[in-house]
């Protein structure tokens, strides 16, 4: 068998694993969008020593290069979410990747730290579109019964991209200069634009969902466009939208004999309401608010841990930086395994009749993670700590896919982009402040004279495990509110679509 046949056989096997050619195309394209963003994060970490020397800056300025992306993204995420619900999502994502590639060119061409910092701020504004658009597309591409598992495959792109960017950018920057470590990222970005551009836009509400084994993605017109069609054409298409009774989340809510919150059931297209009304409505959905807060707390701890993982490993275990970096990558593999397995487990439990599976799995995982992280941070034996950290990272990684799928279950399809925008903004703010707070507590709260005495960082990592405990407790509360909010979202979807089928009165 020649190399071309080997590649073709592997591609065919991969497509079957992902559920057929159509699903593989959607999963790999959306995962690629997260991967290029993750590769940029890995590049900044890998090039920190060279950037320090090139611009004469310190650790604070290096940290700011990371934080400014998060802060800029937080500002623009909600507008990006609102735009996601009101425009063609694949086009919006493609344009954002083009601008991302342009920001990479500018970053590599920087002649001053201010120039580099400005390009990073612009990058944050561009990448703000990824979360809302991908969340909305996942909801319309994949049936609810498989949504958490497919979400996990897509989220794996972020972790894979971070590791790939860290390794390859480090090699390129060491062989050439730090500029080429940014510039090479333009190539996969441009390739990705072509794939996104060729990705059909699915209809909102489920008309274009991809079934296992499907060969092609059929492009359907968005329900929001049907007002321009004659009634005899628009009605059948609109009637086909919505969440079918075969949706396991809907079945679960029905089996739980839950009634919707009538005061939250929508009767008209929410995209025609004011932006502030839309945001307030999203935050009034109790399960959504609980999951947003739980997710933000989980990301808070993970970001702080990631920021100081290498420093803690070198100081606490007395290993070199290269060894510490390798160990961090090993722990990252555990997180990747969790991302790939968490959604699969939740979907299987949901199909088996577990009503609140998509909130149960995250709650159990995030409450169990401190049981492994605490001894891993405390012990002085690397052989004992590494397996514990891998299991803890696996549990944290398993949280996100079912949690992200649950947020799609409890909101009507017309609000998926805005809902993800609100969630991403709060999560990003927690990511932005975590390194600063971890550093402050390690130097000024748990150490003397403003210096880390060696135990300050250890006590900080242990203390902020309380954030994971709080996230888990919020998840337990969400388990009780989830079924009724699913029923509310289903009722809203039916009534919105009914209103769209009503004949529009001609304007004077």
Short mmCIF file of N, CA, C and O in Angstrom, two decimals, residues 301 304-321 323-325 327-328 331 373-382 385-386 389 438 442 452-462 465:
data_model
loop_
_atom_site.label_atom_id
_atom_site.label_comp_id
_atom_site.label_asym_id
_atom_site.label_seq_id
_atom_site.Cartn_x
_atom_site.Cartn_y
_atom_site.Cartn_z
N UNK A 301 -9.83 28.78 38.13
CA UNK A 301 -8.80 27.95 38.73
C UNK A 301 -7.86 27.37 37.68
O UNK A 301 -6.63 27.35 37.86
N UNK A 304 -5.36 30.04 36.49
CA UNK A 304 -4.33 30.30 37.49
C UNK A 304 -3.35 29.16 37.61
O UNK A 304 -2.13 29.38 37.72
N UNK A 305 -3.85 27.94 37.59
CA UNK A 305 -2.97 26.77 37.66
C UNK A 305 -2.05 26.71 36.45
O UNK A 305 -0.84 26.45 36.59
N UNK A 306 -2.60 26.95 35.27
CA UNK A 306 -1.80 26.92 34.05
C UNK A 306 -0.73 28.00 34.06
O UNK A 306 0.41 27.77 33.62
N UNK A 307 -1.05 29.19 34.59
CA UNK A 307 -0.11 30.30 34.58
C UNK A 307 1.12 30.02 35.44
O UNK A 307 2.24 30.45 35.12
N UNK A 308 0.94 29.28 36.55
CA UNK A 308 2.04 29.07 37.48
C UNK A 308 2.50 27.61 37.55
O UNK A 308 3.28 27.25 38.43
N UNK A 309 2.02 26.78 36.63
CA UNK A 309 2.35 25.36 36.68
C UNK A 309 3.85 25.12 36.54
O UNK A 309 4.46 24.37 37.33
N UNK A 310 4.46 25.76 35.55
CA UNK A 310 5.90 25.54 35.32
C UNK A 310 6.72 26.09 36.48
O UNK A 310 7.65 25.43 36.97
N UNK A 311 6.37 27.30 36.95
CA UNK A 311 7.10 27.90 38.06
C UNK A 311 6.98 27.05 39.32
O UNK A 311 7.97 26.82 40.03
N UNK A 312 5.79 26.56 39.61
CA UNK A 312 5.59 25.76 40.81
C UNK A 312 6.36 24.43 40.72
O UNK A 312 6.97 23.99 41.69
N UNK A 313 6.32 23.83 39.55
CA UNK A 313 7.00 22.53 39.38
C UNK A 313 8.50 22.66 39.57
O UNK A 313 9.13 21.82 40.23
N UNK A 314 9.09 23.72 39.01
CA UNK A 314 10.54 23.88 39.15
C UNK A 314 10.94 24.15 40.59
O UNK A 314 11.95 23.64 41.08
N UNK A 315 10.14 24.95 41.30
CA UNK A 315 10.49 25.30 42.69
C UNK A 315 10.17 24.18 43.66
O UNK A 315 10.97 23.85 44.54
N UNK A 316 9.01 23.58 43.51
CA UNK A 316 8.55 22.61 44.51
C UNK A 316 9.25 21.26 44.36
O UNK A 316 9.56 20.60 45.36
N UNK A 317 9.47 20.86 43.11
CA UNK A 317 10.06 19.54 42.88
C UNK A 317 11.53 19.60 42.48
O UNK A 317 12.18 18.57 42.33
N UNK A 318 12.07 20.83 42.29
CA UNK A 318 13.47 20.99 42.01
C UNK A 318 13.91 20.41 40.67
O UNK A 318 15.00 19.85 40.55
N UNK A 319 13.08 20.56 39.63
CA UNK A 319 13.43 20.07 38.30
C UNK A 319 13.73 21.26 37.39
O UNK A 319 13.42 22.42 37.71
N UNK A 320 14.31 20.98 36.24
CA UNK A 320 14.63 22.04 35.28
C UNK A 320 13.37 22.51 34.58
O UNK A 320 12.32 21.85 34.61
N UNK A 321 13.49 23.66 33.91
CA UNK A 321 12.35 24.22 33.18
C UNK A 321 11.91 23.30 32.06
O UNK A 321 10.70 23.13 31.81
N UNK A 323 12.13 20.03 31.91
CA UNK A 323 11.42 18.90 32.50
C UNK A 323 10.02 19.34 32.95
O UNK A 323 9.02 18.63 32.73
N UNK A 324 9.95 20.50 33.56
CA UNK A 324 8.66 21.01 34.02
C UNK A 324 7.70 21.22 32.84
O UNK A 324 6.51 20.89 32.93
N UNK A 325 8.23 21.75 31.73
CA UNK A 325 7.39 21.96 30.55
C UNK A 325 6.87 20.64 30.00
O UNK A 325 5.70 20.53 29.61
N UNK A 327 6.32 17.94 31.69
CA UNK A 327 5.31 17.43 32.62
C UNK A 327 3.98 18.16 32.43
O UNK A 327 2.91 17.54 32.53
N UNK A 328 4.05 19.46 32.15
CA UNK A 328 2.82 20.22 31.90
C UNK A 328 2.11 19.67 30.67
O UNK A 328 0.87 19.54 30.64
N UNK A 331 0.32 16.46 31.61
CA UNK A 331 -0.94 16.76 32.30
C UNK A 331 -1.98 17.27 31.31
O UNK A 331 -3.17 16.95 31.41
N UNK A 373 -6.32 17.09 43.07
CA UNK A 373 -5.42 18.24 43.00
C UNK A 373 -4.77 18.55 44.35
O UNK A 373 -3.58 18.90 44.40
N UNK A 374 -5.52 18.46 45.43
CA UNK A 374 -4.99 18.83 46.74
C UNK A 374 -3.76 18.00 47.13
O UNK A 374 -2.71 18.57 47.45
N UNK A 375 -3.82 16.67 47.10
CA UNK A 375 -2.60 15.91 47.43
C UNK A 375 -1.49 16.08 46.42
O UNK A 375 -0.31 16.04 46.77
N UNK A 376 -1.86 16.32 45.13
CA UNK A 376 -0.83 16.51 44.11
C UNK A 376 -0.03 17.78 44.38
O UNK A 376 1.19 17.82 44.17
N UNK A 377 -0.69 18.83 44.86
CA UNK A 377 0.00 20.08 45.17
C UNK A 377 0.79 19.96 46.46
O UNK A 377 1.86 20.57 46.61
N UNK A 378 0.33 19.11 47.38
CA UNK A 378 0.95 19.04 48.70
C UNK A 378 2.18 18.14 48.73
O UNK A 378 3.18 18.46 49.39
N UNK A 379 2.16 17.02 48.04
CA UNK A 379 3.25 16.04 48.14
C UNK A 379 4.52 16.59 47.50
O UNK A 379 4.48 17.49 46.66
N UNK A 380 5.64 16.00 47.88
CA UNK A 380 6.93 16.42 47.33
C UNK A 380 7.51 15.39 46.36
O UNK A 380 8.58 15.61 45.80
N UNK A 381 6.81 14.29 46.17
CA UNK A 381 7.27 13.25 45.25
C UNK A 381 6.65 13.46 43.88
O UNK A 381 5.40 13.46 43.73
N UNK A 382 7.48 13.64 42.88
CA UNK A 382 6.99 13.86 41.52
C UNK A 382 6.27 12.63 40.99
O UNK A 382 5.27 12.74 40.25
N UNK A 385 2.81 12.91 42.41
CA UNK A 385 2.05 14.09 42.00
C UNK A 385 1.56 14.01 40.56
O UNK A 385 0.42 14.39 40.27
N UNK A 386 2.39 13.52 39.65
CA UNK A 386 2.03 13.56 38.22
C UNK A 386 0.76 12.75 37.93
O UNK A 386 -0.16 13.26 37.27
N UNK A 389 -2.20 14.71 39.19
CA UNK A 389 -2.49 15.88 38.35
C UNK A 389 -3.15 15.48 37.04
O UNK A 389 -4.04 16.19 36.54
N UNK A 438 -3.67 34.99 41.70
CA UNK A 438 -2.81 33.90 42.16
C UNK A 438 -1.43 34.44 42.55
O UNK A 438 -0.86 34.05 43.58
N UNK A 442 0.07 34.52 46.42
CA UNK A 442 1.29 33.76 46.69
C UNK A 442 2.40 34.64 47.27
O UNK A 442 3.20 34.18 48.09
N UNK A 452 7.54 35.19 47.46
CA UNK A 452 7.09 33.81 47.59
C UNK A 452 8.16 33.03 48.34
O UNK A 452 9.26 32.82 47.84
N UNK A 453 7.85 32.60 49.54
CA UNK A 453 8.82 31.91 50.37
C UNK A 453 9.04 30.46 49.96
O UNK A 453 9.85 29.76 50.54
N UNK A 454 8.33 30.00 48.94
CA UNK A 454 8.42 28.60 48.53
C UNK A 454 7.14 27.86 48.83
O UNK A 454 6.78 26.92 48.14
N UNK A 455 6.47 28.28 49.90
CA UNK A 455 5.18 27.66 50.24
C UNK A 455 4.00 28.56 49.88
O UNK A 455 2.86 28.11 49.89
N UNK A 456 4.28 29.81 49.56
CA UNK A 456 3.20 30.74 49.23
C UNK A 456 2.39 30.27 48.04
O UNK A 456 1.15 30.30 48.05
N UNK A 457 3.06 29.84 46.98
CA UNK A 457 2.35 29.39 45.78
C UNK A 457 1.62 28.08 46.05
O UNK A 457 0.50 27.86 45.56
N UNK A 458 2.22 27.23 46.87
CA UNK A 458 1.55 25.97 47.22
C UNK A 458 0.25 26.24 47.97
O UNK A 458 -0.81 25.67 47.65
N UNK A 459 0.30 27.14 48.96
CA UNK A 459 -0.90 27.48 49.72
C UNK A 459 -1.95 28.16 48.84
O UNK A 459 -3.15 27.97 49.04
N UNK A 460 -1.48 28.95 47.88
CA UNK A 460 -2.41 29.62 46.96
C UNK A 460 -3.16 28.61 46.10
O UNK A 460 -4.39 28.69 45.94
N UNK A 461 -2.44 27.64 45.55
CA UNK A 461 -3.08 26.61 44.72
C UNK A 461 -4.07 25.78 45.53
O UNK A 461 -5.11 25.36 45.01
N UNK A 462 -3.76 25.56 46.79
CA UNK A 462 -4.68 24.82 47.65
C UNK A 462 -5.89 25.67 48.02
O UNK A 462 -7.04 25.19 48.01
N UNK A 465 -8.70 26.10 45.43
CA UNK A 465 -9.53 24.93 45.14
C UNK A 465 -10.96 25.15 45.60
O UNK A 465 -11.89 24.47 45.14
#
